[in-house]
Structures are given as structure tokens and as C-alpha cells.
CSV table of C-alpha atoms and ligand atoms in Angstrom, one decimal:
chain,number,residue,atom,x,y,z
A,1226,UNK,CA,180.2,128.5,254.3
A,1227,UNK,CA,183.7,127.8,254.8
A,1228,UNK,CA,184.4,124.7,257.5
A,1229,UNK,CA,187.4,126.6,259.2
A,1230,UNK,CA,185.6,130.1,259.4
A,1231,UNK,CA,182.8,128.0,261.4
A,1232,UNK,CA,183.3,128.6,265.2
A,1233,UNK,CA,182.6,125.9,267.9
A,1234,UNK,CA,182.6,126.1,271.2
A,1235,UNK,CA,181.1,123.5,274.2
A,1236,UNK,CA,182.0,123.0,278.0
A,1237,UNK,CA,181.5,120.7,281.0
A,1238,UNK,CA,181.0,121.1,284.9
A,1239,UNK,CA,183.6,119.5,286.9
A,1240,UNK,CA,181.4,118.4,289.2
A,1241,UNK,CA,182.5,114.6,289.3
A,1242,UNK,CA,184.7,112.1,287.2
A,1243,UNK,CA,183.9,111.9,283.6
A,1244,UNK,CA,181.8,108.9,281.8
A,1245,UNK,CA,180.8,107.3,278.9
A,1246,UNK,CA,178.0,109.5,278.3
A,1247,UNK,CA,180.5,112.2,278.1
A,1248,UNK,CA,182.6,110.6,275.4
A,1249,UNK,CA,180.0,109.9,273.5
A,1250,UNK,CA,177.6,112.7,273.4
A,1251,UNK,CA,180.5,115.5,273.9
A,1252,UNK,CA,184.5,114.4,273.6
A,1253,UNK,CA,184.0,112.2,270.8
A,1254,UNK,CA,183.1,115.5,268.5
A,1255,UNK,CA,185.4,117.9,270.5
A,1256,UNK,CA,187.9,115.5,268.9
A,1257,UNK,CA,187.1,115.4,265.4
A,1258,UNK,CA,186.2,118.6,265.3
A,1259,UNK,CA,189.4,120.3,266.3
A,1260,UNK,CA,190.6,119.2,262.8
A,1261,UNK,CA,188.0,121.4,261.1
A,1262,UNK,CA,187.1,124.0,263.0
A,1263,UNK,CA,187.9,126.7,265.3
A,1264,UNK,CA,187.5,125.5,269.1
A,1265,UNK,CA,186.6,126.9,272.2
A,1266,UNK,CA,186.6,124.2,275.1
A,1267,UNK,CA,186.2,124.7,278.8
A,1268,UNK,CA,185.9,123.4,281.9
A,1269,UNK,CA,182.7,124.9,283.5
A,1270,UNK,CA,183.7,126.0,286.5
A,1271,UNK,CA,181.6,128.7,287.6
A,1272,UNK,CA,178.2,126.6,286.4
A,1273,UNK,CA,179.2,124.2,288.9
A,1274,UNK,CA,178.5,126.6,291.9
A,1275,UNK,CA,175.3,126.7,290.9
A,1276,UNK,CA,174.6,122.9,292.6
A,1277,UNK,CA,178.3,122.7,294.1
A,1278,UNK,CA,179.0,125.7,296.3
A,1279,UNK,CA,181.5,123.7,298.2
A,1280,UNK,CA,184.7,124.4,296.6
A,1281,UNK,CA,187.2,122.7,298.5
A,1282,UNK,CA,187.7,119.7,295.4
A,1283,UNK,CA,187.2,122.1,292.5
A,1284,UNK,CA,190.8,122.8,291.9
A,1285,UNK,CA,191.1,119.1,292.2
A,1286,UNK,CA,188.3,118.5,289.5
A,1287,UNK,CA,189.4,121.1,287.3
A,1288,UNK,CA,192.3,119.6,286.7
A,1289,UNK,CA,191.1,116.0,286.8
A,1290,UNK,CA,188.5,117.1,283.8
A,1291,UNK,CA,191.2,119.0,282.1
A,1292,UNK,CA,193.6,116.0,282.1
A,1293,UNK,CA,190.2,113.5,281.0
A,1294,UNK,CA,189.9,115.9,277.5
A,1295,UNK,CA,193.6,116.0,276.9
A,1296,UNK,CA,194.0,111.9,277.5
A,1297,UNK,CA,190.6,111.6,275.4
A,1298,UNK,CA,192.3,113.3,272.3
A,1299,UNK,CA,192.4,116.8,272.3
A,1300,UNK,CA,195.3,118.5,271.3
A,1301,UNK,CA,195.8,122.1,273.5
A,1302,UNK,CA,197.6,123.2,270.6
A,1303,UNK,CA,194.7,123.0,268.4
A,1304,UNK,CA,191.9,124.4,270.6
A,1305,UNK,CA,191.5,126.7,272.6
A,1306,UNK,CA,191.1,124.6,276.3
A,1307,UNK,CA,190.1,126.8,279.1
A,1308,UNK,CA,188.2,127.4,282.3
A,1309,UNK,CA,185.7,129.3,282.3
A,1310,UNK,CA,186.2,131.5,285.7
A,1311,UNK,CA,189.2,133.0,283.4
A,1312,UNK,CA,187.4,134.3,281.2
A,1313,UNK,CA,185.6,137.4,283.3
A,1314,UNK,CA,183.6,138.5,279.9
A,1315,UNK,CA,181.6,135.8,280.3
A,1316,UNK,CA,179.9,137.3,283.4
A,1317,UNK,CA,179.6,141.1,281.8
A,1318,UNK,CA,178.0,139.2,278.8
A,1319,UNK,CA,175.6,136.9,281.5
A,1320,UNK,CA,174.5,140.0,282.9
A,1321,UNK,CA,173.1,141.5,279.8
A,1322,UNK,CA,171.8,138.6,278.3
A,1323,UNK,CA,169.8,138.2,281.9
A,1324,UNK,CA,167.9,141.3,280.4
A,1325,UNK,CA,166.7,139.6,277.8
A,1326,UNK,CA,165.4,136.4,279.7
A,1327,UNK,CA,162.4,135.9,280.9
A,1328,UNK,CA,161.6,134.6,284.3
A,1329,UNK,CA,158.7,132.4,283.3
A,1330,UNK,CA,160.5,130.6,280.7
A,1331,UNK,CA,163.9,130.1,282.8
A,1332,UNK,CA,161.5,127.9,285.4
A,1333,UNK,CA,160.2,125.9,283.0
A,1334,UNK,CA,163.5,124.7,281.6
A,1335,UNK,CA,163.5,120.9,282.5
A,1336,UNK,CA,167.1,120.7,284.2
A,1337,UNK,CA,166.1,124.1,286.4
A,1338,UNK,CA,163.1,122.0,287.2
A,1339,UNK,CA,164.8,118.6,288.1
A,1340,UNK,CA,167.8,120.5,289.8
A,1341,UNK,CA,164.9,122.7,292.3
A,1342,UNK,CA,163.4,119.0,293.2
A,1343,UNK,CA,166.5,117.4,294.0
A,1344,UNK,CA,167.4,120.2,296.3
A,1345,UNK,CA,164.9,122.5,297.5
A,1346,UNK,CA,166.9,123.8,299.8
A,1347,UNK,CA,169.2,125.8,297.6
A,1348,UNK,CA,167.3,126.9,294.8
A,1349,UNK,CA,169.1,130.0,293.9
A,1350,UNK,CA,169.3,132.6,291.5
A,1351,UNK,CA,172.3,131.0,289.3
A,1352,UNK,CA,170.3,127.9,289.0
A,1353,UNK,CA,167.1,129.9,287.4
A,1354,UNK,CA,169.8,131.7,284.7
A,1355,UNK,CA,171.9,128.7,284.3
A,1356,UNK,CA,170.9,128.4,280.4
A,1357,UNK,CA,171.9,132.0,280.6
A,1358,UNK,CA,175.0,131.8,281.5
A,1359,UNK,CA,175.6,128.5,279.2
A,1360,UNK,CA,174.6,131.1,276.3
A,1361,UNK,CA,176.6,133.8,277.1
A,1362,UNK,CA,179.7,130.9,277.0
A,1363,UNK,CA,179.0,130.3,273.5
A,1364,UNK,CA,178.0,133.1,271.6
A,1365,UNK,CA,180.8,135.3,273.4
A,1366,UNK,CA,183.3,133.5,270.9
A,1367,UNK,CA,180.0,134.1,268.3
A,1368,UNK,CA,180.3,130.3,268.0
A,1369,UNK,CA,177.2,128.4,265.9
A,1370,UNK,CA,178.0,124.3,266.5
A,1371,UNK,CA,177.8,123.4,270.0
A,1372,UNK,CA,179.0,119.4,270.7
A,1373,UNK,CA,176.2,118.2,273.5
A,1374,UNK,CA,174.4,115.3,274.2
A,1375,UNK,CA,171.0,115.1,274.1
A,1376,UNK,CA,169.8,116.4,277.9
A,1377,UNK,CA,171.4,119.8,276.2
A,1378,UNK,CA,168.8,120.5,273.4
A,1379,UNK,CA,166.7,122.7,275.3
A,1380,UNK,CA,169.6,124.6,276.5
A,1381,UNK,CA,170.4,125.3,272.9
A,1382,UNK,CA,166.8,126.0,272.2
A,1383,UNK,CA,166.9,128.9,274.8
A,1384,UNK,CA,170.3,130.3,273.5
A,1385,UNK,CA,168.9,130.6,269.7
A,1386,UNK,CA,166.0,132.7,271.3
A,1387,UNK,CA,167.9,135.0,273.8
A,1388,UNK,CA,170.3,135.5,270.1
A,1389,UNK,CA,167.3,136.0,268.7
A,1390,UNK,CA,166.5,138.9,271.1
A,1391,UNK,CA,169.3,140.1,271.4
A,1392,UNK,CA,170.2,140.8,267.4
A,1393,UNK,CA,166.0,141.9,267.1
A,1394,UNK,CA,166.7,144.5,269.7
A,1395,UNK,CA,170.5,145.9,269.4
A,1396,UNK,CA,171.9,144.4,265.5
A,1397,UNK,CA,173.0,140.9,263.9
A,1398,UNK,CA,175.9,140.3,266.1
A,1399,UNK,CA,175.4,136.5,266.7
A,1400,UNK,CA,174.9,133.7,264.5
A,1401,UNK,CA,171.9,131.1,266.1
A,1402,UNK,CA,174.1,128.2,268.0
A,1403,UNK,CA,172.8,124.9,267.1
A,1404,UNK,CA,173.4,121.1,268.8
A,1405,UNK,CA,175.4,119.2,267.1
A,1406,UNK,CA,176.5,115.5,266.5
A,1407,UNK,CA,178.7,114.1,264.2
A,1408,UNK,CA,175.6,111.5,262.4
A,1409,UNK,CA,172.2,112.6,263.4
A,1410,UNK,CA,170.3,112.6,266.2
A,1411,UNK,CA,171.7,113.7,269.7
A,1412,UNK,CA,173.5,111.2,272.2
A,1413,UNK,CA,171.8,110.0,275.2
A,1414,UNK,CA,174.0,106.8,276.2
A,1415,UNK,CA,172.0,104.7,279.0
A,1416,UNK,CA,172.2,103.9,282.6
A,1417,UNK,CA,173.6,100.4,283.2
A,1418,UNK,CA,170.6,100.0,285.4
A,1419,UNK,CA,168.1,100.3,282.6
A,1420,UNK,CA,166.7,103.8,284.7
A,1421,UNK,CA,167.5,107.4,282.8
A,1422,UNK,CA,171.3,108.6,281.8
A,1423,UNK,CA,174.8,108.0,282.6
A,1424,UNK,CA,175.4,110.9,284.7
A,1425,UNK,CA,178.0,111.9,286.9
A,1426,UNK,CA,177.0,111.7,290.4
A,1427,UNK,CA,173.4,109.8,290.3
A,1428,UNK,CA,174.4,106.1,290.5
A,1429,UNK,CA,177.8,105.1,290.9
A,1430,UNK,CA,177.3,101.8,290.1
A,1431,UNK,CA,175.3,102.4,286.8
A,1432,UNK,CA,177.5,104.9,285.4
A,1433,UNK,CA,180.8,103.9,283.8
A,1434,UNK,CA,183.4,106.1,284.5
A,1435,UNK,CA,186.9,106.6,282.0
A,1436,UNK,CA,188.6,106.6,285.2
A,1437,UNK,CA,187.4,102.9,286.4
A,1438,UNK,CA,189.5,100.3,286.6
A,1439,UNK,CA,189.1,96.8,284.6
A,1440,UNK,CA,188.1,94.9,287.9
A,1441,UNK,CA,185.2,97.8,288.7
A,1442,UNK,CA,184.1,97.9,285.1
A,1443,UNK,CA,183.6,93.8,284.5
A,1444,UNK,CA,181.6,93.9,288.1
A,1445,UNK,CA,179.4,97.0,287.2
A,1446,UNK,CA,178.7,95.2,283.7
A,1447,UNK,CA,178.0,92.0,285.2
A,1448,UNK,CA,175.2,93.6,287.5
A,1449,UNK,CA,173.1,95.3,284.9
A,1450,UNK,CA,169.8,94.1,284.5
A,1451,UNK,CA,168.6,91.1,282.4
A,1452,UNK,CA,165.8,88.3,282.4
A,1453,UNK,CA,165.5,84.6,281.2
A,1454,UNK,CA,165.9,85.8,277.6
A,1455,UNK,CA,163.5,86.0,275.1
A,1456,UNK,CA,161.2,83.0,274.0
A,1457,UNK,CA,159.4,84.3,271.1
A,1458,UNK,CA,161.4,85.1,268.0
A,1459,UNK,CA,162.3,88.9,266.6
A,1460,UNK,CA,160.5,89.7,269.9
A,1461,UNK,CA,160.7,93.6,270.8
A,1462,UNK,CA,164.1,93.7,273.6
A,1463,UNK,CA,162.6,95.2,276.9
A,1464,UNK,CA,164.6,98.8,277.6
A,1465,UNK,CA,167.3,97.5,279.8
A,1466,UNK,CA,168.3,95.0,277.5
A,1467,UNK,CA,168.0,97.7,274.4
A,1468,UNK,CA,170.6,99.8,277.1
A,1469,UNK,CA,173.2,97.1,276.7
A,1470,UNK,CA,173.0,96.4,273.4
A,1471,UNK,CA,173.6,100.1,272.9
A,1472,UNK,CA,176.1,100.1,274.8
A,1473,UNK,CA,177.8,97.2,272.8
A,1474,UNK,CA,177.1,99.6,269.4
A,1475,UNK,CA,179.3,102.0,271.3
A,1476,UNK,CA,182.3,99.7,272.0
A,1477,UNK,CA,182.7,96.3,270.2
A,1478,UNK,CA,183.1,95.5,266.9
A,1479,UNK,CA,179.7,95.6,264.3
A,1480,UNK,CA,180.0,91.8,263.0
A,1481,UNK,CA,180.5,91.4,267.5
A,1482,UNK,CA,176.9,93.0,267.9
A,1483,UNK,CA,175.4,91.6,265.3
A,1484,UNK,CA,175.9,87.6,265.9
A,1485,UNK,CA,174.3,89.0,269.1
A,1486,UNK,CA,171.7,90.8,267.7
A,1487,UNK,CA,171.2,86.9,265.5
A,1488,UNK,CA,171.2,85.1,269.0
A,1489,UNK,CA,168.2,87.6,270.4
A,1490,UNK,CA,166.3,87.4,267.4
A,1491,UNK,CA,166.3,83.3,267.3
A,1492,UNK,CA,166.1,83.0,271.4
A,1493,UNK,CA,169.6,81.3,271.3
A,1494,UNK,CA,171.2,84.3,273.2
A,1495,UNK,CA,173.3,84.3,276.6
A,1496,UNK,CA,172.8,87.3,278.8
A,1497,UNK,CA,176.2,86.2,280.5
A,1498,UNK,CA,177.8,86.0,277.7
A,1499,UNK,CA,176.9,89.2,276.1
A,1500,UNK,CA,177.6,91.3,279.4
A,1501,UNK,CA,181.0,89.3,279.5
A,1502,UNK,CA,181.7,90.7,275.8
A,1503,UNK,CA,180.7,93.9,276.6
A,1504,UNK,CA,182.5,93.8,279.7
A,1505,UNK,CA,185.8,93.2,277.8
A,1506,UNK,CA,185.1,95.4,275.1
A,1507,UNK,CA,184.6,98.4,277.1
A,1508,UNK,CA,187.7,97.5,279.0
A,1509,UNK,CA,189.3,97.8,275.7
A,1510,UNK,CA,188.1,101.3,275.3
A,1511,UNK,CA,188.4,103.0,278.8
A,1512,UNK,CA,191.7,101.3,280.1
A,1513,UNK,CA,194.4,104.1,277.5
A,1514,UNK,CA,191.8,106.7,278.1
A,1515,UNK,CA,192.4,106.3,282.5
A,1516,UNK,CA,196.1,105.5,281.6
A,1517,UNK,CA,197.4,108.3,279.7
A,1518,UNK,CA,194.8,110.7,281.9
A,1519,UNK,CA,196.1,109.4,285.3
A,1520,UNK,CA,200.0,110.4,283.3
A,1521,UNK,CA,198.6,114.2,282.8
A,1522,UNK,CA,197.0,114.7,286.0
A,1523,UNK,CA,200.1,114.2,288.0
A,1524,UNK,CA,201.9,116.9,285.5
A,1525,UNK,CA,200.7,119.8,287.4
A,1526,UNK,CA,203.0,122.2,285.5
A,1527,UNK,CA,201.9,121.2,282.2
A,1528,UNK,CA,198.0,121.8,282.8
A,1529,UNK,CA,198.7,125.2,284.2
A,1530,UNK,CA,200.2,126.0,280.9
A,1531,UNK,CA,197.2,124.6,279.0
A,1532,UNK,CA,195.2,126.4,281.0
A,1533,UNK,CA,196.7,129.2,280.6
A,1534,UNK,CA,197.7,129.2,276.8
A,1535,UNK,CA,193.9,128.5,276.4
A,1536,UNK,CA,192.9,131.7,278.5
A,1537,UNK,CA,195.2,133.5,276.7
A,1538,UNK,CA,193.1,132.4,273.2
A,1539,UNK,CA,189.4,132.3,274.7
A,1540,UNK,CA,190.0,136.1,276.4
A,1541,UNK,CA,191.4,137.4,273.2
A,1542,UNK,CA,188.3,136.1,271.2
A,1543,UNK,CA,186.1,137.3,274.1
A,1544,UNK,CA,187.5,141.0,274.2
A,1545,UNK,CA,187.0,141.1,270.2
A,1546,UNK,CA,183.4,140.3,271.1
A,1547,UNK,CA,183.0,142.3,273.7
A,1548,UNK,CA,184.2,145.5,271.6
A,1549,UNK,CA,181.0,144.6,269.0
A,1550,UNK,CA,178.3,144.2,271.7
A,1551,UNK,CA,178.8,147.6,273.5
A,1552,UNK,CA,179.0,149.2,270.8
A,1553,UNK,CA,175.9,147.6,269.2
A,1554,UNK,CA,174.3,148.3,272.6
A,1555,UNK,CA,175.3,152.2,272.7
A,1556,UNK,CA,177.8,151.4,276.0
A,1557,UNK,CA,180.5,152.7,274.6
A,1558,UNK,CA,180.1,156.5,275.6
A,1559,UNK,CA,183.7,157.9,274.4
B,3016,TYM,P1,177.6,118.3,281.7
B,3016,TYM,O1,178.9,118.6,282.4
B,3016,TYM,O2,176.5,117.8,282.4
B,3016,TYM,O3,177.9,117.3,280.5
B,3016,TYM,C1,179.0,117.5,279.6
B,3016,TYM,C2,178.6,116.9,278.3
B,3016,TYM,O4,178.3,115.5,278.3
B,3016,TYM,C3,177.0,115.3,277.8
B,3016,TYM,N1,176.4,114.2,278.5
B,3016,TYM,C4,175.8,113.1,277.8
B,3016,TYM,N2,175.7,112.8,276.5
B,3016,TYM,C5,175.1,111.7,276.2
B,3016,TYM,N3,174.6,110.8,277.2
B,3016,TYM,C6,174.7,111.0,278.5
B,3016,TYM,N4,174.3,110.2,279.4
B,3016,TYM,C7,175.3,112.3,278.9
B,3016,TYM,N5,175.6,112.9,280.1
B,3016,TYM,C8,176.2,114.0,279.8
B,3016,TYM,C9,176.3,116.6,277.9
B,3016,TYM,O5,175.2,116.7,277.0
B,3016,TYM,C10,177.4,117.6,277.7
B,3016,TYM,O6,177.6,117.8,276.3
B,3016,TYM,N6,175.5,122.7,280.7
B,3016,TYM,C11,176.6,121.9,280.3
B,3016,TYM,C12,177.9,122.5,280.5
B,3016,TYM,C13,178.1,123.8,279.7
B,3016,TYM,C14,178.1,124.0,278.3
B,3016,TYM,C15,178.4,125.4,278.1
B,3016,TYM,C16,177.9,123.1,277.3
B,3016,TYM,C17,178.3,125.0,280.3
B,3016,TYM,N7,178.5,126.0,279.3
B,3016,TYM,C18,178.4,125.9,276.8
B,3016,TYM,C19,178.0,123.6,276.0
B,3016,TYM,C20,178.2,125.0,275.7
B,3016,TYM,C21,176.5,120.7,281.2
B,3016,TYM,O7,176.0,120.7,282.3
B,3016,TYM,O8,177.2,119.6,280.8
């Protein structure tokens, strides 16, 4: 199939700063791909409310993850870069697609299921069809590579089989959206506490964010977890110290990791030195990234035209789409 016929689309809920798990599992391929493909990105503004209902910093974070994908590489001109609440065919094609999706498996999706037991107290409708929603998103630009990390998969899973459905019952209209990754396998960069994910409100301190400053980074780096060092040779690394080395493979240089890799493998190796090379190397990579996106965010005048120039492009593709699904659906009366 032809590269620039391919579609892509992918999003994220500006529902705290941006981190390193976000690079690396979704900007990292939003960049490269805008040279090959057809892009749809967006900031996901109305998934948010679904957790967030409190809407007094969202203009605030809009614009702050706007600003993050610009100063991370993307190039407005080359992709479409929206928000989602401007795009209102996204909710007439959520409501059909909530037709076609089952209640017992939308509460046995694992983030429906982690999100209920951190809050009980607000565990609303939105929340059940979230995956919903996150399908109608993609396939109404008919896109079929979605950049995610790995806590996404199952997200991806449930689009292919409300497609699926949906082409069974009414005509091939959408092509099956699959995860993707530049490589292989999905992302899933580690806490610095050795516990779960980088995510963007769960532990501040063992999370790095592309808007922390050098001083913040080299202390959150310095905390994560180590031990005495190993004792036996080529001895398995316990988790939190596999977390930092992977973190290292992110940032610092391959012959960098390696001597370190050596230094485990022969018990000669320096926790404090290795978390002070990581330290410096990461400093390396998130200092131009919060530079150039602190620049954008004060330019309040250019992201309303990015935002709106990449309305403009995601409603036009959306309308096209739209046209196709009621009339494969027999909506269209006259
Ligand atoms: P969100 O906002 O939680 O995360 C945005 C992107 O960052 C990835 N990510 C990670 N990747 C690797 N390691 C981590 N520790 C890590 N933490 C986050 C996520 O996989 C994601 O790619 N449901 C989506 C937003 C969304 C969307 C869409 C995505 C709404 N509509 C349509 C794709 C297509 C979400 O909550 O992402």
C-alpha cells in the first residue's frame, strides 16, 4: 500500500504536564511520521472530563500540551494539530458507535477498571465508553496506525472490534486501526521509583516531566531506588535497577550504556555514578524540549492559529467521513 495514502491519527488528555513516557511511547512517532504519512493529532480535550470535570486549567493545559508537541517536533504545517472539542463529528460518530458496544466488555477494560477504583465516587457514563469515544477519534479520519504506548493496546483492541461491527453490520467503511511503534514492541518507559509507569499525575517525584528544570531532574534521578550493587557476576538486575538502565537506553549514548552494562556484569559498577550519568544525559535531552516549549506557550496568538488551521483540516476529513457513514447506515433520508 502506498506510505502517504496511509492515514494516522493519535491524541492526548491534557490533564497534566507531559513526560518522558509521552515522548517515547507517542511524540517520538508523531514526529517521524509526519514525514510519511497523513496526520491527525489532537489534544483530548473532551476525554479529560471523563476524570477532570473541573475545567477551570483546561484552557491553560490545552495550550501547554499544544505548545509541548510543537517544541517536541511537530510541524503544524505538516499535520493536522487539533483539539478534539472542535471537531463536533466526533460526538455524532461516539453516539453510534455506543450502539455497537457492549456494556459487559466496556467494564472489563483494564483503565475503566483502574480509573472506577481510584475514584469511586464519580464513576460515570463517559468513563464506561471512554475506548468508545477514543475509537470514534480515529476511525472518523478512517485512520489505520495509531502512535500509543503500551497502556493503549487494549484500547486499540476494542476499536478493531467495534470496526469490526460496524463494517459486519452497515458496509466496509473503516480499515482495522492498529498500535504502532516505530521498532517492535510497544513503549512502556518506567517509574523512577521502580513501581508501574511514568504517568502524568501519580508520583511527581517519579515521573520526569519535559517541562522540569535541570536542578529538579538531577534530584528526582538521584532519588531513584538502588542497593549495594551486585556481588555475583552476570547476576539478573532486580526491576528498579532494570528501570534505570532503561531509562539510560532512552537518553545516553550506546557505547555510554554499555561500559555500564560491563561494570554490572563484573560487580565493578557505581549506582552514583550511573544515576549521575543519567542525570546529565537526560538533562541533555529535556532542557531544548522545555526551552523552545516555554517560547510557544507564551505566543498565544500563534497556537490559536494552529489550532485553528488544524480544525479547519481534522473537520474537513471528518465531514468527508461523516457523508459515508450515514449513508452506509440509511440516515440520509433525502
Ligand atoms: P494519555 O494522555 O494517557 O497518553 C498520551 C500518550 O502517551 C503514552 N504514554 C506512555 N507511553 C509509554 N510509557 C509510558 N509511561 C506512557 N504514559 C503515557 C500513551 O500510550 C499515549 O500514547 N486514551 C489516550 C488519549 C486518546 C487517544 C485517542 C490516543 C484519546 N483519543 C485516539 C490515540 C488515539 C490517553 O489517555 O493518552
Amino acid at each position: 500500500m502506498d506510505k502517504q495514502k496511509q492515514i494516522v491519527m493519535s491524541g492526548i488528555r491534557p490533564t497534566g504536564f507531559l513526560h518522558l513516557g509521552n515522548y517515547f511511547g507517542a511524540l517520538r512517532n508523531y514526529v517521524r511520521m509526519q514525514e510519511e504519512y497523513t496526520c491527525y493529532f489532537m489534544v483530548a480535550d473532551l476525554h479529560s472530563l471523563t476524570t477532570h470535570p473541573d475545567t477551570r486549567e483546561l484552557k491553560e493545559n490545552v495550550n501547554r500540551v499544544l505548545a509541548e508537541n510543537i517544541a517536541c517536533g511537530l510541524d503544524p504545517e505538516k499535520v493536522a494539530l487539533y483539539c478534539q472539542s472542535h471537531v463536533p463529528e466526533t460526538a455524532e460518530l461516539y453516539l453510534y458507535l455506543n450502539m455497537l458496544a457492549y456494556k459487559g466488555e466496556l467494564e472489563k477494560t483494564v483503565t475503566f477498571k483502574d480509573k472506577a477504583r481510584l475514584h469511586p465516587e464519580n464513576v460515570n457514563a463517559g468513563l464506561l465508553t471512554y475506548p468508545v469515544l477514543q475509537t470514534a477519534d480515529i476511525i472518523l479520519h478512517r485512520a489505520a496506525l495509531v502512535p500509543v504506548g503500551k497502556d493503549q493496546e487494549q484500547h486499540l483492541e476494542m476499536a478493531r472490534n467495534f470496526v469490526q461491527r460496524f463494517n459486519h453490520r452497515y458496509g466496509e467503511i473503516f480499515p482495522e486501526p492498529h498500535a504502532f511503534n516505530y521498532g517492535s514492541e510497544l513503549v512502556k518507559v518506567p517509574s523512577l521509583d521502580g513501581a508501574g509507569k511514568m504517568s502524568k499525575s501519580e508520583n511527581n517525584l517519579a515521573t520526569l516531566y519535559l517541562s522540569d528544570d535541570d536542578e529538579l531532574i538531577r534530584k528526582k534521578v538521584m532519588k531513584a531506588k538502588t542497593d549495594a550493587g551486585p556481588t555475583t557476576p552476570h547476576s539478573v538486575k532486580p526491576d528498579y535497577i532494570e528501570n534505570i538502565f532503561q531509562l539510560m537506553r532512552l537518553v545516553s549514548d550506546q557505547a555510554v550504556v554499555e561500559s555500564y552494562e560491563t561494570a554490572f556484569n563484573n560487580c565493578t559498577i557505581r549506582y552514583g555514578d550511573l544515576k549521575k550519568q543519567l542525570a546529565e544525559d537526560m538533562i541533555r535531552f529535556i532542557s531544548p524540549i522545555r526551552e523552545k516549549a516555554e517560547g510557544i506557550r507564551n505566543n498565544a496568538v500563534y497556537l490559536r492559529q494552529v489550532m485553528e488551521a488544524g480544525a479547519e483540516k481534522a473537520r474537513a476529513s471528518a465531514r468527508a467521513t461523516m457523508t459515508k457513514v450515514r449513508s452506509a447506515m440509511g440516515l440520509n433520508y433525502y
